[in-house]
Amino acid sequence: MSPTLTRRTITLLLTVIVAIIAMAALLLRVPVAGSTDLADQRDRQPSPSGDIREAPMDEVAAAQLSQGVLETSEEPTPEAGPPPPADPTAVPVPTPLATAPQDQPTDGPPVEPTFPARIQGVWVHVLDDVLLTRGSITGMLDRVVAGGGNTVVVEVGRRYDVYYDSGFLPRAGDLGFEPGLDVLAEVASQARDRGISVHAWYTAMPAWTPETAKNPDAEPNWTFTQHGRDAAPEDTWLTFNQAGEPSDFLDPGHPAVQDLVVATAAELARYDIDAVHLDYLRYPGAEYGYNPTALGRFQAETGRTDIPAPDDPEFSDWRRAQTTLILQRVNQVIDVTNPEVGVSAALIAWGDGPIDGRPFESTPAFSQVYQPWHQWMAGDLVDVAMPMLYFRESRHAAFHRNWMSYVAGIRNATGVTTAPGQGSWLNTPEESVLQLTAAQPFVDGEVLFSYQETAVDTGPEGLLGGALARSVWSDDQ
């Protein structure tokens, strides 16, 4: 090989190497589809819920992927001020799957639950000590009033371990829980003195969370110990996927589960409260619903003998009918127990909103977790609808506005009081005020998730420290 050829070869190799390095540098700058920072999709509450607020991160990521949200890792350029509030989307009244019972006392005018003219509320969860002592309850309510709030949605039943005096459910075993304290009775009593509306919040379908196992001296969670993974097949209340793998959710299609949800609502309605608040009235995902007892009911009611696929239309309709039946029965038992108590519900709003011709039936709420809440509103099965519009303003402001537009439209179509949930934990106080201001003309209020984190990485002082009282929650609004 000649020296000239060697130099040419070396030059060529260097050129190729340089080109490869340049190509690699270019590729490193290109976002990969589906690589969005999942911090933006963390729990529809961070882990202030150990998954108590909707919903676990993997569910959110899956739902967002299905809606084309996780397309790029680039941070969108923040908008200069809030987008102009969209007019409410024109929504025809959906055909309800079931309607609320109309039985009312005949010896006087109908009795109806009442709520503030404008709901200014917070969810208060049980993952810290805020609800565990009388003193901490006093401090919480004082702060809500000082911040301009008039409504608290207080968690009193986590995984059927409860924070009130129940006749059949075990007392929660949180360390530091004041002996003998009935949280709901205490909140209701103190709230009345301050003019605060109270919603008693419990999670309908989740049966287990690690928090229930932290105190070895706590009473066993009988729902999970007697009807969970270790139960005999005929005694299990959990929902399964088609492969026979159990979830930690109860199955809405099991009659005993339906009775449990309804009995809990009946107990709560005996308190001096304004509403029973249902959370997680849904399936964990489209692949679930195969509890043996529930599946037997589906087959008996439809005359089928096969095992339906997860996307089977008839099976999907049947699962939506089960969550709806539970809500209808909750209405019935509350009307009998105390017709002055209403029903409110935390409702799924994943991905982009159903506007511009995209029907509600294409959303994950309807097609993945079988929560047809547009039909619940049409059937008067909820007195206060709280769709959870949890979006980071810096990334998904348009999603928030689109859902708000749909929510405002269905509110107008059905006449149901509507106070959307707002993800204060995801946003700065300024960003939350933008979202609340955008929604204010079109809905009946808002509920922050959560009292414990009213701004990203801060506690109650984030918004309740004055930002709301000086703006959307001021007396002048």
Short mmCIF file of N, CA and C in Angstrom, two decimals, residues 100 111-115 119 199 274-276 327 331 334-335 339-345 376-377 380-386 415-419 444:
data_model
loop_
_atom_site.label_atom_id
_atom_site.label_comp_id
_atom_site.label_asym_id
_atom_site.label_seq_id
_atom_site.Cartn_x
_atom_site.Cartn_y
_atom_site.Cartn_z
N ALA A 100 -82.50 9.29 38.57
CA ALA A 100 -82.60 9.30 40.03
C ALA A 100 -84.04 9.06 40.45
N VAL A 111 -88.17 18.12 49.24
CA VAL A 111 -86.95 18.45 49.99
C VAL A 111 -85.77 18.24 49.06
N GLU A 112 -84.93 19.25 48.93
CA GLU A 112 -83.79 19.17 48.03
C GLU A 112 -82.52 19.58 48.77
N PRO A 113 -81.39 18.97 48.45
CA PRO A 113 -80.12 19.44 49.03
C PRO A 113 -79.79 20.83 48.51
N THR A 114 -79.11 21.60 49.31
CA THR A 114 -78.69 22.94 48.91
C THR A 114 -77.19 23.09 49.06
N PHE A 115 -76.62 23.96 48.24
CA PHE A 115 -75.18 24.20 48.22
C PHE A 115 -74.93 25.69 48.06
N ILE A 119 -69.58 27.41 44.63
CA ILE A 119 -68.80 26.48 45.42
C ILE A 119 -67.32 26.84 45.32
N HIS A 199 -68.90 17.87 52.33
CA HIS A 199 -69.14 16.66 51.55
C HIS A 199 -68.30 15.53 52.17
N ASP A 274 -73.81 18.05 53.76
CA ASP A 274 -74.52 18.52 52.57
C ASP A 274 -74.54 17.49 51.45
N ALA A 275 -73.52 16.62 51.41
CA ALA A 275 -73.48 15.64 50.33
C ALA A 275 -72.59 14.47 50.72
N VAL A 276 -72.93 13.31 50.17
CA VAL A 276 -72.04 12.15 50.15
C VAL A 276 -71.25 12.23 48.85
N LEU A 327 -74.73 4.00 41.44
CA LEU A 327 -75.03 5.41 41.71
C LEU A 327 -76.54 5.62 41.87
N ASN A 331 -78.40 7.05 45.31
CA ASN A 331 -79.43 8.08 45.35
C ASN A 331 -80.67 7.61 46.10
N ILE A 334 -80.03 7.41 49.93
CA ILE A 334 -79.87 8.73 50.55
C ILE A 334 -81.22 9.44 50.60
N ASP A 335 -82.04 9.30 49.58
CA ASP A 335 -83.37 9.91 49.60
C ASP A 335 -84.21 9.37 50.75
N PRO A 339 -83.26 13.18 52.65
CA PRO A 339 -83.33 13.81 51.32
C PRO A 339 -82.68 15.18 51.25
N GLU A 340 -82.29 15.75 52.40
CA GLU A 340 -81.58 17.02 52.36
C GLU A 340 -80.10 16.84 52.02
N VAL A 341 -79.63 15.59 52.02
CA VAL A 341 -78.24 15.29 51.66
C VAL A 341 -78.18 14.97 50.16
N GLY A 342 -77.22 15.58 49.48
CA GLY A 342 -77.07 15.35 48.05
C GLY A 342 -75.98 14.34 47.74
N VAL A 343 -75.73 14.15 46.45
CA VAL A 343 -74.68 13.26 45.96
C VAL A 343 -73.74 14.08 45.09
N SER A 344 -72.46 14.05 45.42
CA SER A 344 -71.45 14.65 44.54
C SER A 344 -70.47 13.55 44.14
N ALA A 345 -69.75 13.79 43.06
CA ALA A 345 -68.86 12.73 42.55
C ALA A 345 -67.65 13.33 41.88
N TRP A 376 -74.82 10.23 33.66
CA TRP A 376 -75.19 10.41 35.06
C TRP A 376 -75.76 11.81 35.29
N MET A 377 -75.12 12.80 34.67
CA MET A 377 -75.64 14.16 34.79
C MET A 377 -77.00 14.29 34.13
N ASP A 380 -79.77 13.04 36.36
CA ASP A 380 -79.86 13.65 37.70
C ASP A 380 -79.37 12.70 38.78
N LEU A 381 -78.35 11.92 38.47
CA LEU A 381 -77.79 11.00 39.45
C LEU A 381 -76.72 11.65 40.31
N VAL A 382 -76.30 12.85 39.95
CA VAL A 382 -75.40 13.62 40.79
C VAL A 382 -75.98 15.01 41.00
N ASP A 383 -75.86 15.52 42.22
CA ASP A 383 -76.31 16.88 42.51
C ASP A 383 -75.20 17.89 42.25
N VAL A 384 -73.96 17.47 42.49
CA VAL A 384 -72.81 18.32 42.18
C VAL A 384 -71.78 17.47 41.43
N ALA A 385 -71.53 17.81 40.18
CA ALA A 385 -70.54 17.11 39.37
C ALA A 385 -69.19 17.79 39.53
N MET A 386 -68.15 17.00 39.79
CA MET A 386 -66.81 17.52 39.98
C MET A 386 -65.83 16.82 39.04
N GLY A 415 -78.44 21.18 33.50
CA GLY A 415 -78.82 21.97 34.66
C GLY A 415 -78.20 21.50 35.96
N VAL A 416 -77.26 20.55 35.92
CA VAL A 416 -76.63 20.02 37.12
C VAL A 416 -75.56 20.99 37.63
N THR A 417 -75.56 21.25 38.92
CA THR A 417 -74.52 22.07 39.52
C THR A 417 -73.16 21.45 39.24
N THR A 418 -72.22 22.25 38.76
CA THR A 418 -70.95 21.72 38.31
C THR A 418 -69.81 22.54 38.88
N ALA A 419 -68.93 21.90 39.61
CA ALA A 419 -67.77 22.55 40.21
C ALA A 419 -66.54 21.71 39.88
N ASP A 444 -70.23 26.51 38.24
CA ASP A 444 -70.81 26.92 39.52
C ASP A 444 -69.81 26.92 40.65
#
